[in-house]
Short mmCIF file of C-alpha atoms and ligand atoms in Angstrom, two decimals:
data_model
loop_
_atom_site.label_atom_id
_atom_site.label_comp_id
_atom_site.label_asym_id
_atom_site.label_seq_id
_atom_site.Cartn_x
_atom_site.Cartn_y
_atom_site.Cartn_z
CA MET O 1 -5.74 20.38 -45.57
CA THR O 2 -5.25 21.92 -42.18
CA LEU O 3 -2.44 21.81 -39.75
CA PHE O 4 -4.45 19.44 -37.37
CA GLU O 5 -4.64 16.95 -40.46
CA TYR O 6 -0.58 17.34 -41.26
CA LEU O 7 0.73 16.86 -37.81
CA THR O 8 -2.02 13.38 -38.09
CA LEU O 9 -0.13 12.73 -40.97
CA LEU O 10 3.20 12.95 -39.38
CA ILE O 11 2.52 11.18 -36.36
CA PHE O 12 0.48 8.20 -38.48
CA GLY O 13 3.71 8.40 -40.79
CA LEU O 14 6.32 8.28 -37.58
CA VAL O 15 4.50 4.84 -36.49
CA SER O 16 3.94 3.34 -40.17
CA GLY O 17 7.78 4.24 -40.68
CA SER O 18 8.23 2.23 -36.97
CA PHE O 19 6.46 -1.03 -38.73
CA LEU O 20 7.84 -0.58 -42.05
CA GLY O 21 11.47 -0.41 -40.15
CA MET O 22 10.55 -3.92 -38.48
CA LEU O 23 9.04 -5.38 -41.55
CA THR O 24 11.95 -4.47 -44.24
CA TYR O 25 14.27 -5.89 -41.52
CA ARG O 26 12.38 -9.43 -41.17
CA LEU O 27 11.32 -9.76 -44.31
CA PRO O 28 14.35 -10.44 -46.76
CA ARG O 29 15.96 -12.42 -43.61
CA SER O 30 12.57 -14.71 -43.69
CA LEU O 31 12.07 -13.75 -40.08
CA HIS O 32 9.04 -14.05 -38.52
CA PHE O 33 6.94 -10.65 -37.78
CA GLY O 34 4.23 -9.93 -36.06
CA GLY O 35 4.96 -9.58 -32.40
CA ARG O 36 6.59 -7.24 -30.10
CA SER O 37 9.43 -5.35 -31.46
CA TYR O 38 13.03 -7.16 -30.19
CA CYS O 39 16.42 -6.03 -30.11
CA ASP O 40 17.98 -7.12 -33.38
CA HIS O 41 20.93 -8.06 -31.51
CA CYS O 42 20.33 -9.72 -28.09
CA LYS O 43 16.33 -10.53 -29.16
CA ARG O 44 15.23 -8.85 -25.90
CA LYS O 45 11.76 -7.24 -26.40
CA LEU O 46 11.49 -4.04 -26.04
CA SER O 47 9.45 -2.03 -23.89
CA TRP O 48 6.64 0.19 -24.72
CA SER O 49 8.86 3.26 -24.04
CA GLU O 50 11.74 1.84 -25.53
CA ASN O 51 9.39 1.35 -28.99
CA LEU O 52 8.75 4.74 -29.94
CA PRO O 53 9.07 6.12 -33.03
CA LEU O 54 12.22 8.57 -33.50
CA ILE O 55 12.24 9.41 -29.53
CA SER O 56 13.35 6.13 -28.42
CA TYR O 57 16.47 6.09 -30.78
CA LEU O 58 17.39 10.06 -29.84
CA VAL O 59 16.62 9.53 -25.89
CA LEU O 60 18.49 5.79 -25.43
CA LYS O 61 20.45 5.56 -28.50
CA LYS O 62 21.27 1.94 -27.66
CA CYS O 63 19.59 -1.48 -26.27
CA ARG O 64 20.37 -2.19 -22.59
CA CYS O 65 22.71 -5.38 -23.91
CA GLY O 66 24.62 -2.19 -25.37
CA LYS O 67 24.27 -2.51 -28.53
CA LYS O 68 23.66 0.75 -30.37
CA ILE O 69 20.19 0.97 -32.18
CA PRO O 70 21.21 0.77 -35.97
CA SER O 71 20.37 4.12 -37.42
CA ARG O 72 18.47 2.55 -40.34
CA TYR O 73 15.27 2.33 -38.08
CA PRO O 74 15.02 6.50 -37.22
CA LEU O 75 15.76 7.16 -40.89
CA ILE O 76 12.84 5.13 -42.14
CA GLU O 77 10.64 6.65 -39.94
CA ALA O 78 11.65 10.26 -40.86
CA ALA O 79 11.21 9.05 -44.14
CA THR O 80 8.39 7.48 -43.95
CA ALA O 81 6.98 10.45 -41.83
CA GLY O 82 8.51 12.71 -44.44
CA PHE O 83 6.78 11.07 -47.25
CA PHE O 84 3.10 10.77 -46.02
CA VAL O 85 3.51 14.84 -45.15
CA LEU O 86 4.29 15.28 -48.72
CA THR O 87 1.33 13.16 -50.34
CA GLY O 88 -1.07 14.53 -48.49
CA PHE O 89 0.51 18.25 -50.14
CA ALA O 90 0.83 16.74 -52.85
CA TYR O 91 -2.87 15.26 -52.66
CA SER O 92 -4.26 18.56 -51.84
CA ALA O 93 -2.17 20.22 -54.30
CA ASN O 94 -3.16 18.12 -57.38
CA ILE O 95 -6.56 16.67 -56.73
CA ASN O 96 -8.04 18.67 -59.83
CA SER O 97 -5.67 16.72 -62.25
CA GLY O 98 -6.39 14.25 -64.46
CA PHE O 99 -5.46 10.96 -63.05
CA LEU O 100 -6.03 12.06 -59.15
CA ASP O 101 -9.60 13.44 -60.12
CA THR O 102 -10.31 10.12 -61.50
CA LEU O 103 -9.24 8.21 -58.18
CA HIS O 104 -11.18 10.88 -56.34
CA SER O 105 -14.46 10.75 -58.54
CA ARG O 106 -14.06 6.55 -57.49
CA LEU O 107 -13.11 6.29 -53.71
CA GLY O 108 -13.85 9.73 -52.77
CA PRO O 109 -13.16 10.40 -49.20
CA ALA O 110 -10.97 6.88 -49.05
CA THR O 111 -8.63 8.24 -51.68
CA LEU O 112 -5.97 9.66 -49.47
CA PRO O 113 -5.66 6.45 -47.48
CA PHE O 114 -5.86 4.37 -50.93
CA LEU O 115 -2.58 6.67 -51.38
CA LEU O 116 -1.18 5.87 -48.49
CA LEU O 117 -1.54 2.53 -48.51
CA ILE O 118 0.53 2.37 -51.79
CA VAL O 119 3.39 4.85 -50.32
CA MET O 120 3.70 2.64 -47.43
CA VAL O 121 4.27 -0.77 -50.00
CA LEU O 122 6.21 1.83 -52.34
CA MET O 123 8.98 2.47 -48.95
CA ALA O 124 8.97 -1.20 -47.79
CA LEU O 125 10.46 -1.65 -51.65
CA ALA O 126 12.39 1.14 -52.09
CA VAL O 127 13.96 0.18 -48.47
CA ILE O 128 14.45 -3.77 -49.22
CA ASP O 129 16.17 -2.57 -52.84
CA ILE O 130 18.41 -0.30 -51.39
CA GLU O 131 19.77 -2.74 -48.76
CA ARG O 132 19.62 -5.87 -50.00
CA GLN O 133 19.29 -5.46 -53.96
CA ILE O 134 16.38 -7.26 -54.58
CA LEU O 135 12.20 -6.76 -54.64
CA PRO O 136 10.61 -9.45 -52.43
CA ASP O 137 7.74 -11.20 -54.29
CA ALA O 138 5.46 -10.88 -51.20
CA LEU O 139 5.52 -7.39 -51.28
CA VAL O 140 5.15 -7.20 -55.31
CA TYR O 141 2.08 -9.25 -54.96
CA ILE O 142 0.40 -7.17 -52.21
CA LEU O 143 0.49 -3.85 -54.46
CA GLY O 144 -0.64 -5.94 -57.49
CA LEU O 145 -3.73 -7.26 -54.81
CA ILE O 146 -4.38 -3.57 -54.08
CA PHE O 147 -4.83 -2.34 -57.33
CA ALA O 148 -7.00 -5.49 -58.45
CA VAL O 149 -9.85 -4.74 -55.49
CA TYR O 150 -9.31 -0.99 -56.68
CA PHE O 151 -10.32 -2.38 -60.68
CA ILE O 152 -12.26 -4.84 -59.96
CA LEU O 153 -14.53 -2.84 -57.33
CA PHE O 154 -14.07 0.55 -58.30
CA ALA O 155 -13.15 1.48 -62.26
CA ASN O 156 -13.80 -2.08 -63.63
CA ASN O 157 -14.25 -0.18 -66.87
CA LEU O 158 -10.85 0.68 -67.31
CA LEU O 159 -9.19 -3.32 -65.67
CA PHE O 160 -8.26 -4.26 -69.15
CA SER O 161 -6.46 -1.13 -70.85
CA HIS O 162 -5.03 -0.87 -67.93
CA LEU O 163 -3.45 -4.65 -67.76
CA LEU O 164 -2.40 -4.12 -71.43
CA TRP O 165 -0.44 -1.38 -70.45
CA GLY O 166 1.19 -3.13 -67.90
CA TYR O 167 1.50 -5.96 -70.00
CA LEU O 168 3.87 -4.02 -72.44
CA SER O 169 5.48 -2.15 -69.59
CA PHE O 170 6.84 -5.85 -68.62
CA LEU O 171 7.44 -6.66 -72.27
CA PHE O 172 9.78 -3.65 -72.56
CA PHE O 173 11.67 -4.50 -68.83
CA LEU O 174 11.94 -7.78 -70.20
CA THR O 175 13.72 -7.05 -73.20
CA ILE O 176 16.13 -4.77 -70.97
CA TYR O 177 16.66 -7.38 -68.55
CA LEU O 178 17.68 -10.04 -71.72
CA VAL O 179 20.01 -7.91 -73.25
CA THR O 180 21.88 -6.92 -70.41
CA LYS O 181 22.28 -10.03 -69.51
CA ARG O 182 20.43 -9.61 -66.14
CA ARG O 183 23.43 -6.73 -65.43
CA GLY O 184 21.10 -4.00 -65.64
CA MET O 185 18.31 -4.66 -63.35
CA GLY O 186 16.41 -8.16 -61.92
CA PHE O 187 13.70 -9.61 -62.31
CA GLY O 188 12.23 -8.46 -59.50
CA ASP O 189 11.99 -4.66 -61.86
CA VAL O 190 10.32 -6.65 -64.54
CA LYS O 191 7.26 -8.00 -62.53
CA LEU O 192 7.09 -4.58 -60.07
CA SER O 193 6.84 -3.13 -63.55
CA PHE O 194 3.64 -4.76 -64.83
CA VAL O 195 2.32 -3.75 -61.22
CA LEU O 196 2.46 -0.02 -62.03
CA GLY O 197 2.55 0.09 -65.13
CA SER O 198 -1.34 -1.53 -65.38
CA PHE O 199 -2.21 0.74 -62.55
CA LEU O 200 -1.12 4.01 -64.28
CA GLY O 201 -2.56 3.46 -67.38
CA PHE O 202 -0.77 4.21 -71.19
CA GLU O 203 -0.08 8.23 -70.75
CA GLN O 204 0.96 7.96 -67.37
CA SER O 205 3.06 4.74 -68.27
CA ILE O 206 5.08 6.25 -70.90
CA LEU O 207 6.00 9.81 -68.38
CA TRP O 208 6.60 7.00 -65.63
CA LEU O 209 8.81 5.03 -67.68
CA PHE O 210 10.93 8.00 -68.92
CA GLY O 211 11.34 9.67 -65.38
CA ALA O 212 12.49 6.25 -64.00
CA PHE O 213 15.04 6.66 -66.52
CA THR O 214 16.32 10.62 -66.24
CA LEU O 215 16.51 9.59 -62.71
CA GLY O 216 18.61 6.61 -62.66
CA ALA O 217 20.59 8.17 -65.43
CA VAL O 218 21.12 11.71 -63.22
CA ALA O 219 21.69 9.74 -59.88
CA GLY O 220 24.28 7.51 -61.85
CA LEU O 221 26.12 10.30 -63.08
CA ILE O 222 26.04 12.07 -59.54
CA LEU O 223 27.22 8.77 -58.18
CA LEU O 224 30.04 8.02 -60.88
CA ALA O 225 31.29 12.05 -60.09
CA VAL O 226 31.90 11.59 -56.82
CA ARG O 227 33.47 8.04 -57.70
CA ARG O 228 30.53 6.20 -54.64
CA ALA O 229 29.54 3.88 -57.85
CA LYS O 230 32.53 2.35 -60.03
CA LEU O 231 31.58 1.41 -63.73
CA GLY O 232 29.17 -2.01 -63.63
CA LEU O 233 28.75 -2.05 -60.01
CA PRO O 234 24.70 -2.57 -59.77
CA ILE O 235 22.99 0.30 -58.79
CA PRO O 236 19.64 -0.84 -57.94
CA PHE O 237 16.84 0.34 -60.11
CA GLY O 238 13.95 0.05 -57.88
CA PRO O 239 14.19 3.25 -55.85
CA PHE O 240 14.29 4.91 -59.55
CA LEU O 241 10.71 3.11 -60.33
CA LEU O 242 9.23 4.19 -57.17
CA VAL O 243 10.23 7.57 -56.92
CA SER O 244 9.03 8.52 -60.66
CA PHE O 245 5.66 6.17 -60.31
CA TRP O 246 4.98 8.53 -57.15
CA LEU O 247 5.69 11.96 -59.23
CA THR O 248 4.09 10.45 -61.82
CA VAL O 249 0.73 9.93 -60.05
CA PHE O 250 0.85 13.09 -58.21
CA TYR O 251 2.57 15.60 -60.90
CA GLY O 252 2.30 13.98 -63.82
CA GLU O 253 0.07 16.44 -65.80
CA LYS O 254 1.69 19.16 -64.22
CA ILE O 255 5.30 17.97 -65.55
CA VAL O 256 3.87 17.49 -69.01
CA GLY O 257 2.37 20.90 -68.82
CA TRP O 258 5.85 22.40 -68.55
CA TYR O 259 7.07 20.37 -70.95
CA LEU O 260 4.83 21.15 -73.21
CA LYS O 261 5.87 24.81 -72.78
CA LEU O 262 9.28 24.57 -73.34
CA LEU O 263 8.58 23.51 -76.49
ZN1 ZN D 1 20.06 -5.32 -27.25
#
């Protein structure tokens, strides 16, 4: 990837992040989306110069009504831009790994845009799960639809074995959900596990689940250590599923390689 391509990803990520900031605010509150951005406080529509990702926040800091622009907006914009650049880097560095090679052999030059679209939905899910402890059905279905289109049009020979793994992931999470009596995770995690598991298929699913629980355990211990979370207080599990999914797609083969070398 050239510097120009990384800059394009950065700008595209900032703009997408601006959209995600709006979507993740309005979707869980059942507000109408689409149309121009407005101030969440006074509802005044924003002019184009008030709506520039990151820059408007850094320059203006507040709306004309006097209310500060919530820091979630620049944070989501910066995080999305960061993840876009990271995705571009991880894609070009691992294009020959088994999983990405399969995707690339079927999607060709559309592979990176396809992966960025997935990253966008993952970001939206993670933001809403962190802020509101829910994974909205609409976003899980959109992700499922994106994967369904891919398998039906480009990889229909893989469809049934992948659906089987999605189903097994679903049963695995359903068991945890029932055993922990809903304290461990929500039903949103169970539905999401079907969608993510069926995209990954057999070997990747195992690594993805292992990674999600490892990340969750490490983060839980850190949060306990700094006393930000008391025992029994729910920490949303969705972000760990999503981060582990990203790592599995791009670095799965390398992680397995490092692990086998350790043995
Ligand atoms: Zn305002």
